[in-house]
Coordinates of C-alpha atoms in Angstrom, one line a residue:
M11 CA 31.1 -18.1 -13.9
A12 CA 32.1 -18.9 -17.5
Y13 CA 30.2 -22.2 -17.4
D14 CA 27.2 -20.4 -16.0
K15 CA 27.2 -17.8 -18.7
K16 CA 27.5 -20.5 -21.4
Y17 CA 24.6 -22.4 -19.9
K18 CA 22.4 -19.4 -19.8
R19 CA 23.2 -18.6 -23.5
R20 CA 22.4 -22.1 -24.5
H21 CA 19.2 -22.2 -22.5
A22 CA 18.0 -18.8 -24.0
A23 CA 18.9 -20.0 -27.5
R24 CA 17.0 -23.2 -27.1
R25 CA 14.0 -21.4 -25.5
F26 CA 13.6 -19.2 -28.6
G27 CA 14.4 -21.9 -31.1
R28 CA 17.9 -20.9 -32.2
L29 CA 20.0 -23.7 -30.8
R30 CA 21.6 -26.1 -33.2
L31 CA 22.1 -29.5 -31.5
K32 CA 24.3 -32.3 -32.5
R33 CA 23.0 -35.5 -34.1
G34 CA 22.7 -38.4 -31.7
S35 CA 22.5 -36.1 -28.6
A36 CA 19.9 -36.4 -25.9
A37 CA 17.9 -33.6 -27.5
F38 CA 18.3 -35.1 -31.0
P39 CA 17.7 -38.8 -30.4
E40 CA 17.8 -41.1 -33.4
S41 CA 15.2 -43.8 -34.0
G42 CA 16.2 -46.4 -36.5
G43 CA 18.8 -44.1 -38.0
I44 CA 16.2 -41.3 -38.4
L45 CA 16.4 -38.2 -36.3
M46 CA 13.2 -37.4 -34.3
Y47 CA 12.8 -33.9 -35.9
Q48 CA 12.9 -35.6 -39.3
Q49 CA 10.1 -38.0 -38.2
E50 CA 8.0 -35.0 -37.0
Y51 CA 8.5 -33.3 -40.3
E52 CA 7.3 -36.3 -42.2
R53 CA 4.3 -36.5 -39.9
W54 CA 3.3 -32.9 -40.6
L55 CA 4.0 -33.4 -44.3
A56 CA 1.6 -36.4 -44.4
A57 CA -1.1 -34.8 -42.3
E58 CA -4.2 -33.1 -43.8
L59 CA -3.4 -29.6 -42.6
E60 CA -6.2 -27.1 -42.3
D61 CA -4.0 -24.1 -42.8
K62 CA -3.3 -24.1 -46.5
D63 CA -0.2 -21.9 -46.2
L64 CA 1.7 -24.7 -44.3
K65 CA 1.9 -27.5 -46.9
P66 CA 3.6 -25.5 -49.6
E67 CA 6.2 -24.4 -47.0
L68 CA 6.8 -28.0 -45.9
L69 CA 7.2 -29.1 -49.5
S70 CA 9.6 -26.2 -50.2
I71 CA 12.1 -27.4 -47.5
Q72 CA 11.9 -31.2 -48.4
G73 CA 15.5 -32.6 -48.3
I74 CA 16.9 -29.5 -46.7
D75 CA 18.0 -30.7 -43.3
A76 CA 18.9 -27.3 -41.8
E77 CA 15.5 -25.9 -42.7
I78 CA 13.7 -28.9 -41.3
Q79 CA 15.8 -28.9 -38.1
D80 CA 15.0 -25.2 -37.6
R81 CA 11.3 -25.8 -37.7
F82 CA 11.0 -29.2 -35.9
A83 CA 14.1 -29.7 -33.7
V84 CA 12.6 -27.8 -30.8
E85 CA 9.2 -26.6 -29.7
L86 CA 8.2 -23.1 -28.8
E87 CA 8.3 -23.0 -25.0
F88 CA 5.4 -21.7 -23.0
G89 CA 6.5 -19.3 -20.2
T90 CA 5.1 -16.3 -18.3
A91 CA 4.9 -14.4 -21.6
G92 CA 3.2 -17.3 -23.3
L93 CA 4.4 -18.2 -26.8
R94 CA 6.2 -16.1 -29.4
G95 CA 7.8 -17.1 -32.7
V96 CA 8.0 -16.7 -36.5
L97 CA 4.9 -17.6 -38.4
G98 CA 5.1 -20.8 -40.3
A99 CA 5.0 -24.6 -40.3
G100 CA 6.5 -26.7 -37.5
T101 CA 6.7 -27.0 -33.7
N102 CA 9.2 -24.1 -33.6
R103 CA 6.8 -21.7 -35.4
M104 CA 3.6 -19.9 -34.6
N105 CA 0.6 -21.7 -36.3
I106 CA -2.9 -22.9 -35.5
Y107 CA -1.5 -26.2 -34.2
M108 CA 0.8 -24.7 -31.7
V109 CA -2.0 -22.3 -30.6
R110 CA -4.3 -25.2 -30.2
K111 CA -1.7 -27.2 -28.2
A112 CA -1.0 -24.2 -25.9
T113 CA -4.8 -23.7 -25.4
Q114 CA -5.3 -27.4 -24.7
G115 CA -2.6 -27.2 -22.0
L116 CA -4.3 -24.1 -20.5
A117 CA -7.7 -25.9 -20.6
N118 CA -6.3 -29.0 -18.9
Y119 CA -4.7 -26.8 -16.2
L120 CA -7.9 -24.9 -15.5
N121 CA -10.1 -28.0 -15.5
K122 CA -7.9 -29.7 -13.0
Q123 CA -8.8 -27.0 -10.5
G124 CA -12.5 -28.0 -10.7
G125 CA -15.6 -25.9 -11.2
K126 CA -16.9 -23.9 -14.1
K127 CA -14.1 -22.1 -15.9
S128 CA -14.0 -19.2 -18.4
V129 CA -11.3 -17.4 -20.4
A130 CA -11.3 -14.0 -22.1
I131 CA -9.6 -13.7 -25.5
S132 CA -8.5 -10.7 -27.6
Y133 CA -6.1 -10.1 -30.5
D134 CA -4.2 -7.4 -32.3
S135 CA -3.7 -6.6 -36.0
R136 CA -0.9 -9.1 -36.7
I137 CA -1.1 -11.7 -39.5
K138 CA -3.5 -14.5 -38.4
S139 CA -4.1 -13.0 -35.0
D140 CA -7.9 -13.2 -35.6
V141 CA -7.5 -16.8 -36.8
F142 CA -5.5 -17.8 -33.7
A143 CA -8.0 -16.2 -31.4
R144 CA -10.9 -18.2 -32.9
E145 CA -8.9 -21.4 -32.7
A146 CA -8.1 -20.8 -29.0
A147 CA -11.9 -20.3 -28.5
R148 CA -12.7 -23.5 -30.2
V149 CA -10.3 -25.5 -28.0
L150 CA -11.6 -23.9 -24.9
A151 CA -15.2 -24.7 -25.9
G152 CA -14.2 -28.2 -26.8
N153 CA -12.9 -28.7 -23.2
G154 CA -16.0 -27.2 -21.5
V155 CA -14.3 -23.9 -20.7
K156 CA -16.4 -20.9 -21.7
A157 CA -14.6 -18.5 -24.1
Y158 CA -15.4 -14.8 -24.1
L159 CA -14.0 -13.4 -27.4
Y160 CA -13.8 -9.8 -28.6
K161 CA -15.5 -9.6 -31.9
E162 CA -13.0 -7.1 -33.2
L163 CA -9.3 -6.5 -32.4
M164 CA -8.8 -4.9 -29.0
P165 CA -5.5 -4.1 -27.2
V166 CA -3.9 -5.7 -24.2
P167 CA -5.6 -3.4 -21.6
A168 CA -9.0 -4.4 -23.0
L169 CA -8.2 -8.1 -22.6
S170 CA -6.9 -7.6 -19.1
F171 CA -10.0 -5.6 -18.1
A172 CA -12.4 -8.1 -19.6
T173 CA -10.6 -11.0 -17.7
R174 CA -11.5 -9.3 -14.4
H175 CA -14.8 -7.7 -15.3
L176 CA -16.2 -11.0 -16.6
H177 CA -14.7 -12.9 -13.6
C178 CA -12.7 -15.2 -15.9
D179 CA -10.1 -17.7 -14.7
A180 CA -7.6 -16.7 -17.4
G181 CA -7.0 -14.5 -20.4
I182 CA -5.4 -14.9 -23.8
M183 CA -4.0 -12.1 -25.9
V184 CA -2.8 -13.0 -29.5
T185 CA 0.1 -10.7 -30.2
A186 CA 3.8 -10.5 -30.6
S187 CA 3.9 -6.9 -29.2
H188 CA 6.3 -4.7 -31.2
N189 CA 8.2 -7.4 -33.0
P190 CA 8.6 -7.4 -36.8
A191 CA 5.7 -8.6 -39.0
K192 CA 6.9 -12.2 -39.4
Y193 CA 6.3 -12.8 -35.7
N194 CA 3.1 -13.6 -33.8
G195 CA 2.5 -14.8 -30.2
Y196 CA 0.2 -15.8 -27.5
K197 CA 0.2 -14.2 -24.1
A198 CA -1.6 -15.8 -21.1
Y199 CA -3.0 -13.9 -18.2
G200 CA -4.2 -15.0 -14.8
P201 CA -7.6 -14.2 -13.1
D202 CA -6.1 -10.9 -11.8
G203 CA -5.6 -9.6 -15.3
C204 CA -1.8 -9.7 -15.0
Q205 CA 0.5 -12.0 -17.0
M206 CA 0.4 -15.6 -15.7
T207 CA 2.7 -16.4 -12.9
S208 CA 5.7 -18.7 -13.4
E209 CA 4.1 -21.4 -11.4
A210 CA 1.0 -21.4 -13.5
A211 CA 3.0 -21.1 -16.7
D212 CA 5.1 -24.2 -15.7
A213 CA 1.9 -26.1 -15.0
V214 CA 0.4 -25.2 -18.4
Y215 CA 3.7 -26.1 -20.2
A216 CA 3.7 -29.5 -18.5
E217 CA 0.2 -30.1 -19.8
M218 CA 1.3 -29.1 -23.3
Q219 CA 4.3 -31.5 -23.1
A220 CA 1.9 -34.3 -22.4
T221 CA -0.4 -33.4 -25.3
D222 CA 0.0 -34.6 -28.9
I223 CA -0.2 -31.7 -31.3
F224 CA -2.7 -33.4 -33.6
A225 CA -4.5 -36.2 -31.7
G226 CA -4.5 -34.6 -28.3
I227 CA -6.6 -31.6 -29.1
R228 CA -10.4 -31.4 -28.2
L229 CA -11.9 -29.0 -30.7
A230 CA -15.4 -27.6 -31.0
D231 CA -17.0 -26.3 -34.1
F232 CA -16.9 -22.5 -33.8
D233 CA -20.4 -21.6 -35.1
A234 CA -22.0 -24.5 -33.1
A235 CA -20.2 -23.4 -29.9
L236 CA -21.3 -19.8 -30.5
E237 CA -24.9 -20.9 -30.8
Q238 CA -24.8 -23.1 -27.8
G239 CA -23.0 -20.6 -25.5
G240 CA -19.6 -22.3 -25.3
I241 CA -18.2 -19.2 -27.1
E242 CA -19.7 -15.7 -26.5
Y243 CA -18.7 -12.4 -28.0
I244 CA -17.7 -9.8 -25.4
G245 CA -20.5 -7.2 -25.4
Q246 CA -20.4 -3.5 -25.8
D247 CA -21.4 -3.2 -22.2
T248 CA -18.0 -4.5 -21.1
I249 CA -16.2 -2.2 -23.6
E250 CA -18.1 0.8 -22.2
A251 CA -17.3 -0.2 -18.7
L252 CA -13.6 -0.2 -19.6
Y253 CA -13.9 3.4 -21.0
E254 CA -15.9 4.6 -18.0
N255 CA -13.3 3.0 -15.6
I256 CA -10.5 4.8 -17.4
K257 CA -12.3 8.2 -17.4
A258 CA -13.0 7.9 -13.7
Q259 CA -9.3 7.8 -12.8
S260 CA -8.6 11.5 -13.7
V261 CA -6.6 13.3 -11.1
R262 CA -7.9 16.6 -12.4
P263 CA -11.1 15.9 -14.3
G264 CA -11.9 18.4 -17.1
L265 CA -8.4 19.8 -17.4
C266 CA -7.9 18.7 -21.0
K267 CA -11.1 20.3 -22.2
T268 CA -9.5 23.7 -21.8
A269 CA -5.9 22.8 -22.5
G270 CA -6.0 23.6 -26.2
L271 CA -3.7 20.6 -26.9
K272 CA -2.9 19.8 -30.5
L273 CA -1.9 16.2 -31.0
V274 CA -0.6 13.8 -33.7
Y275 CA -1.2 10.1 -33.0
S276 CA -0.2 6.9 -34.8
P277 CA -1.5 3.4 -34.0
L278 CA 1.5 2.1 -36.1
N279 CA -1.1 -0.1 -38.0
G280 CA -2.0 -1.8 -34.7
S281 CA -5.0 -2.1 -32.4
G282 CA -4.8 1.3 -30.7
L283 CA -6.9 3.5 -33.1
V284 CA -10.3 3.0 -31.7
P285 CA -9.6 2.8 -28.0
V286 CA -7.0 5.5 -27.8
T287 CA -8.9 8.1 -29.8
R288 CA -12.0 7.2 -27.8
V289 CA -10.2 7.8 -24.5
L290 CA -8.6 11.0 -25.7
G291 CA -12.0 12.3 -26.8
D292 CA -13.6 11.3 -23.5
I293 CA -11.2 13.5 -21.6
G294 CA -11.6 16.5 -23.9
I295 CA -8.8 16.2 -26.5
T296 CA -10.4 16.7 -29.9
D297 CA -7.7 18.3 -32.1
I298 CA -6.1 14.9 -33.1
T299 CA -4.5 14.2 -36.4
I300 CA -3.9 10.5 -37.2
V301 CA -0.9 9.5 -39.3
P302 CA -2.8 8.3 -42.5
E303 CA -0.2 5.7 -43.6
Q304 CA -0.4 4.1 -40.1
Q305 CA -4.0 4.6 -39.2
Y306 CA -5.7 1.3 -40.0
P307 CA -4.8 -2.3 -38.9
D308 CA -2.2 -3.9 -41.1
G309 CA -0.1 -6.8 -39.9
N310 CA 2.5 -6.3 -42.5
F311 CA 3.5 -2.9 -40.9
P312 CA 4.5 -1.5 -44.3
T313 CA 5.8 1.8 -43.0
C314 CA 7.9 0.6 -40.1
P315 CA 9.4 -2.9 -40.2
Y316 CA 10.0 -2.7 -36.4
P317 CA 6.8 -1.2 -35.0
N318 CA 8.2 -0.1 -31.7
P319 CA 7.1 3.4 -30.6
E320 CA 10.1 3.8 -28.4
I321 CA 12.4 4.3 -31.4
R322 CA 12.5 7.4 -33.6
E323 CA 12.6 5.4 -36.8
A324 CA 9.1 4.0 -36.2
L325 CA 7.8 7.6 -35.4
A326 CA 9.3 9.2 -38.6
L327 CA 6.0 9.7 -40.4
G328 CA 4.3 11.0 -37.2
L329 CA 7.1 13.4 -36.4
A330 CA 7.1 14.8 -39.9
L331 CA 3.4 15.3 -39.7
A332 CA 3.8 16.9 -36.2
E333 CA 6.4 19.4 -37.6
K334 CA 4.1 20.2 -40.5
S335 CA 1.1 20.8 -38.3
G336 CA 2.8 22.4 -35.3
A337 CA 1.4 19.8 -32.9
D338 CA 2.3 20.1 -29.2
L339 CA 2.9 16.4 -28.9
M340 CA 3.1 13.2 -31.0
L341 CA 2.0 9.9 -29.5
A342 CA 2.3 6.4 -30.9
T343 CA 1.3 2.9 -29.7
D344 CA 2.7 -0.5 -30.6
P345 CA 0.5 -3.1 -32.4
D346 CA -1.1 -4.4 -29.2
A347 CA -1.2 -0.9 -27.7
D348 CA 0.6 -1.9 -24.4
R349 CA 3.4 0.7 -24.8
V350 CA 3.4 4.3 -25.9
G351 CA 6.0 6.6 -27.4
I352 CA 5.8 10.3 -26.7
A353 CA 7.5 13.2 -28.5
V354 CA 7.3 16.8 -27.2
R355 CA 7.7 19.9 -29.3
C356 CA 10.6 22.0 -28.1
K357 CA 11.1 25.8 -28.2
D358 CA 13.0 25.6 -31.5
G359 CA 10.3 23.5 -33.2
S360 CA 12.1 20.2 -33.0
Y361 CA 10.7 17.2 -31.2
Q362 CA 12.2 15.4 -28.2
L363 CA 11.3 11.8 -27.4
L364 CA 10.6 11.2 -23.8
S365 CA 12.1 8.1 -22.2
G366 CA 10.0 5.9 -20.0
N367 CA 11.9 7.1 -17.0
E368 CA 11.1 10.6 -17.8
V369 CA 7.4 9.8 -18.3
G370 CA 7.4 7.8 -15.1
V371 CA 8.8 10.6 -12.9
L372 CA 6.4 13.1 -14.5
L373 CA 3.5 10.9 -13.8
L374 CA 4.6 10.3 -10.2
D375 CA 5.1 14.0 -9.6
Y376 CA 1.8 14.9 -11.3
I377 CA -0.2 12.3 -9.4
C378 CA 1.3 13.2 -6.0
K379 CA 1.0 16.9 -6.6
G380 CA -2.6 16.6 -7.8
R381 CA -3.7 14.4 -4.9
T382 CA -2.0 16.7 -2.5
E383 CA -3.8 19.7 -3.9
N384 CA -7.2 18.1 -4.1
G385 CA -6.9 16.4 -0.7
T386 CA -7.0 12.8 -2.0
M387 CA -3.5 11.8 -0.9
P388 CA -4.0 8.8 1.5
K389 CA -2.4 8.6 4.9
A390 CA 0.1 6.0 4.0
P391 CA 0.9 6.3 0.3
V392 CA 3.3 3.8 -1.3
C393 CA 5.3 3.9 -4.6
V394 CA 6.8 0.7 -5.9
K395 CA 9.4 0.6 -8.6
S396 CA 12.0 -1.8 -9.9
I397 CA 15.7 -1.4 -9.1
V398 CA 16.5 -0.5 -12.7
S399 CA 14.1 2.4 -12.9
T400 CA 15.4 5.8 -12.3
P401 CA 16.4 6.6 -8.7
L402 CA 14.9 10.1 -9.3
A403 CA 11.6 8.5 -8.5
D404 CA 12.8 7.8 -4.9
V405 CA 13.5 11.4 -4.3
V406 CA 10.3 12.7 -5.9
A407 CA 8.4 10.2 -3.7
A408 CA 10.3 11.4 -0.6
H409 CA 9.5 15.0 -1.4
Y410 CA 5.7 14.2 -1.2
G411 CA 6.1 11.9 1.8
V412 CA 5.4 8.8 -0.2
E413 CA 7.2 5.5 0.8
C414 CA 9.2 4.2 -2.2
R415 CA 9.9 0.5 -2.4
N416 CA 12.5 -1.0 -4.7
V417 CA 11.9 -4.5 -6.0
L418 CA 13.5 -6.8 -8.6
T419 CA 12.8 -6.3 -12.3
G420 CA 9.5 -7.4 -13.7
F421 CA 5.9 -6.6 -12.9
K422 CA 5.6 -9.9 -11.0
W423 CA 7.5 -8.4 -8.1
I424 CA 5.5 -5.2 -8.2
G425 CA 2.3 -7.3 -8.3
D426 CA 3.5 -9.0 -5.1
Q427 CA 3.7 -5.7 -3.4
I428 CA 0.3 -4.7 -4.7
A429 CA -1.2 -7.9 -3.3
G430 CA 0.4 -7.3 0.0
L431 CA -0.8 -3.7 0.1
E432 CA -4.3 -4.8 -0.8
A433 CA -4.3 -7.2 2.0
L434 CA -3.3 -4.4 4.3
A435 CA -6.0 -2.2 2.9
K436 CA -3.6 0.5 1.8
A437 CA -5.3 3.3 0.0
S438 CA -2.5 4.2 -2.5
R439 CA -0.1 2.1 -4.5
E440 CA 2.1 3.2 -7.3
G441 CA 4.6 1.1 -9.2
A442 CA 7.3 1.8 -11.7
D443 CA 9.0 -0.8 -13.9
P444 CA 11.2 -0.6 -17.0
V445 CA 8.6 -1.5 -19.6
Y446 CA 8.6 1.7 -21.6
D447 CA 5.2 3.2 -20.5
G448 CA 2.0 2.0 -18.9
V449 CA -0.3 2.8 -16.0
L450 CA -2.4 0.5 -13.9
H451 CA -5.4 1.6 -11.9
D452 CA -8.7 0.3 -10.7
G453 CA -11.1 2.4 -8.7
E454 CA -11.9 -0.6 -6.6
G455 CA -8.2 -0.9 -5.6
K456 CA -7.4 -3.8 -7.9
P457 CA -5.0 -4.1 -10.9
R458 CA -7.7 -4.6 -13.5
D459 CA -5.3 -4.4 -16.3
G460 CA -2.1 -6.2 -17.0
G461 CA 1.5 -5.1 -16.4
K462 CA 1.8 -3.1 -19.7
D463 CA -1.3 -1.1 -20.5
A464 CA -1.7 1.6 -23.1
P465 CA -5.1 3.2 -23.0
K466 CA -4.9 3.6 -19.2
P467 CA -2.1 6.2 -19.3
F468 CA -4.2 8.6 -21.4
A469 CA -6.7 9.1 -18.7
T470 CA -4.0 10.7 -16.5
L471 CA -1.3 11.3 -19.0
G472 CA -3.8 13.0 -21.3
E473 CA -4.6 15.6 -18.8
Q474 CA -1.0 16.4 -18.2
L475 CA 0.2 16.3 -21.8
K476 CA 0.5 20.1 -22.0
A477 CA 2.3 20.1 -18.6
I478 CA 4.9 17.6 -20.0
S479 CA 5.9 20.1 -22.7
D480 CA 6.1 22.9 -20.1
F481 CA 8.2 20.6 -17.8
R482 CA 10.7 19.9 -20.5
R483 CA 11.1 23.6 -21.2
S484 CA 11.4 25.0 -17.7
H485 CA 10.9 22.5 -14.8
V486 CA 14.1 20.6 -15.5
E487 CA 16.1 23.7 -14.9
D488 CA 14.5 24.2 -11.5
K489 CA 17.2 24.4 -8.8
R490 CA 15.2 21.9 -6.6
L491 CA 15.3 19.3 -9.4
Q492 CA 19.0 19.9 -10.1
Q493 CA 19.6 19.2 -6.4
V494 CA 17.3 16.1 -6.7
N495 CA 19.4 14.9 -9.7
N496 CA 22.6 15.4 -7.9
A497 CA 21.3 13.6 -4.8
A498 CA 20.0 10.7 -6.9
L499 CA 23.0 10.1 -9.1
G500 CA 25.9 11.8 -7.4
A501 CA 28.6 13.8 -9.0
N502 CA 31.3 11.0 -9.0
E503 CA 31.3 8.4 -11.7
G504 CA 33.8 5.7 -12.4
T505 CA 34.3 3.2 -15.3
G506 CA 36.6 0.3 -15.5
A507 CA 37.8 -2.2 -18.1
D508 CA 35.1 -4.6 -17.1
G509 CA 32.4 -2.1 -18.1
G510 CA 31.4 -1.4 -14.5
F511 CA 29.7 1.9 -13.7
L512 CA 29.8 3.3 -10.2
I513 CA 27.0 5.3 -8.6
Q514 CA 28.0 6.1 -5.1
T515 CA 24.9 7.4 -3.4
D516 CA 21.9 5.1 -4.0
F517 CA 20.9 1.5 -3.5
A518 CA 19.7 1.0 -7.1
G519 CA 23.1 2.2 -8.3
Q520 CA 24.8 -0.4 -6.2
I521 CA 22.6 -3.2 -7.6
L522 CA 23.2 -1.9 -11.1
E523 CA 26.9 -1.7 -10.7
S524 CA 27.0 -5.4 -10.0
A525 CA 24.5 -6.2 -12.8
V526 CA 26.5 -4.3 -15.4
Q527 CA 29.7 -6.1 -14.4
Q528 CA 28.1 -9.5 -14.7
S529 CA 25.4 -9.2 -17.4
P530 CA 26.3 -9.0 -21.1
L531 CA 22.8 -7.6 -21.7
L532 CA 23.7 -4.3 -20.1
N533 CA 26.1 -3.2 -22.7
R534 CA 26.1 0.6 -22.5
L535 CA 25.9 3.3 -19.9
D536 CA 25.7 7.0 -20.4
R537 CA 28.9 8.2 -18.8
Q538 CA 28.2 11.9 -19.2
T539 CA 27.9 13.7 -15.9
C540 CA 24.3 14.4 -15.4
S541 CA 23.4 18.0 -14.9
S542 CA 19.6 17.9 -15.5
A543 CA 16.7 15.7 -14.6
A544 CA 16.4 14.8 -18.3
N545 CA 19.9 13.4 -18.5
A546 CA 19.5 11.7 -15.1
M547 CA 16.6 9.8 -16.4
R548 CA 18.4 8.5 -19.5
W549 CA 21.4 7.0 -17.9
L550 CA 20.7 3.4 -18.7
S551 CA 19.8 1.5 -21.8
V552 CA 20.3 -1.9 -23.4
D553 CA 21.0 -3.4 -26.8
E554 CA 17.6 -4.6 -28.0
T555 CA 19.3 -7.1 -30.3
D556 CA 20.4 -8.9 -27.2
V557 CA 17.2 -8.6 -25.2
S558 CA 14.3 -7.6 -27.4
K559 CA 11.7 -8.0 -24.7
S560 CA 13.4 -5.9 -22.0
V561 CA 13.5 -2.1 -22.5
F562 CA 15.1 -0.3 -19.7
G563 CA 13.7 3.1 -18.9
G564 CA 10.0 2.8 -18.4
V565 CA 7.1 3.0 -16.1
Q566 CA 4.1 1.1 -14.8
M567 CA 2.1 2.8 -12.1
Y568 CA -0.7 1.7 -9.8
W569 CA -2.6 3.9 -7.5
A570 CA -6.1 4.1 -5.9

């Protein structure tokens, strides 16, 4: 067990470029007394680099072995989440050369499948995101793969939708999600609009490994490819189709037009401003105040160094504005608008942040109740959630006669269930997963958007925003929900020296008990006896310094 933990830590460190290897090791071979990373540094230093920011950086670290090693000892690894790293020079940094190499690997992978291929591309507000998107399009065009590129920044859901709507073979989203400003990244999506599978990612990475970062790239001139049709801007017709698709998913159309909701919204200087306000307007929410300091795209994120809408610090300006204006709710989206933070005004005028588990259960309850009332609940409804999501969802699903399936963590496993349900022509599918908040839906019964969507929630979430506030104030005290809470979590809790936490009455708790005892990532549990649904849904969290990309307590839902 000790060896296994040590290996996992080393593998994770190397994956994200933090591992320091010894001279002369297999990973640091020497050639004529010169370490390979030093040779790669010298090659970059001698090259005619197109990005003028890189040469000064390379010159500034000349003779500083630790700095050279940090940039060139390893290469950013391509996985199911694509690439992610600090902006800068080297193979262990995000720059146009690593973007080109990743895209060359993707193009090789697609072309080996045969036939005409195409890829949709979008980007957020991060530093050089637009540049990286153009470079990806150039490489695709240079390899005979048609590139559909958004002319202006658009969020993850728009990329995922375009991938399906334009019948593309893959999608590329240039973003580093909610990480600090010094990061950027490159997410890859499959033809279904979801993040690339591990098998496809491994194949792309293998192609990358066989490609020289300078000599191995086939690159087209952007303007020439645009004129010749190798690159095409995604048209307004596709964007309008996205908005219409979202609007069509309302469970109770027209509800928000008479709700009188007063809202404060912050895009956190990301890509959410245009699509989120458009969707809110489409469903009838017009009293929207935008946080002025965070309104427009700015990759430096000057007001919140960590632009994560799940944490109160990032919402400070929005919450202050909400208190001043007396808003019913405050919403915020991260830079690529694939997660949303929600704060609800309480009776005393303060604002309570909702966890992803809370939003997930509210959505599930709302959808099930709405479909039951309007007669659209299918004969065999299914809810799919991951084992680390709140067990309260199981009980809510059971209350409405919905089958609830528990799967392993990650949308891949929910996606597998969706695919199986589609094959069986099931009429309803819903999935919950611990990525703070997002909703999937396609009126044609397909997951048009990826696993972490932002504008999608507002089509349904928007029409229940007022209800969320009411729920917080009254519904959590309902005796039925208190009974649900007790049934879901049980009254008996136990802790031990090993950090284990015992939940005696549900399957998810048994899995989590084992996970907590074995995983250093699950470092804290709320040991307070839960007496309300709100507490029940906040019983698990993780230290984000250990696992920045996993945020326990969230929801992704899929229904038809």
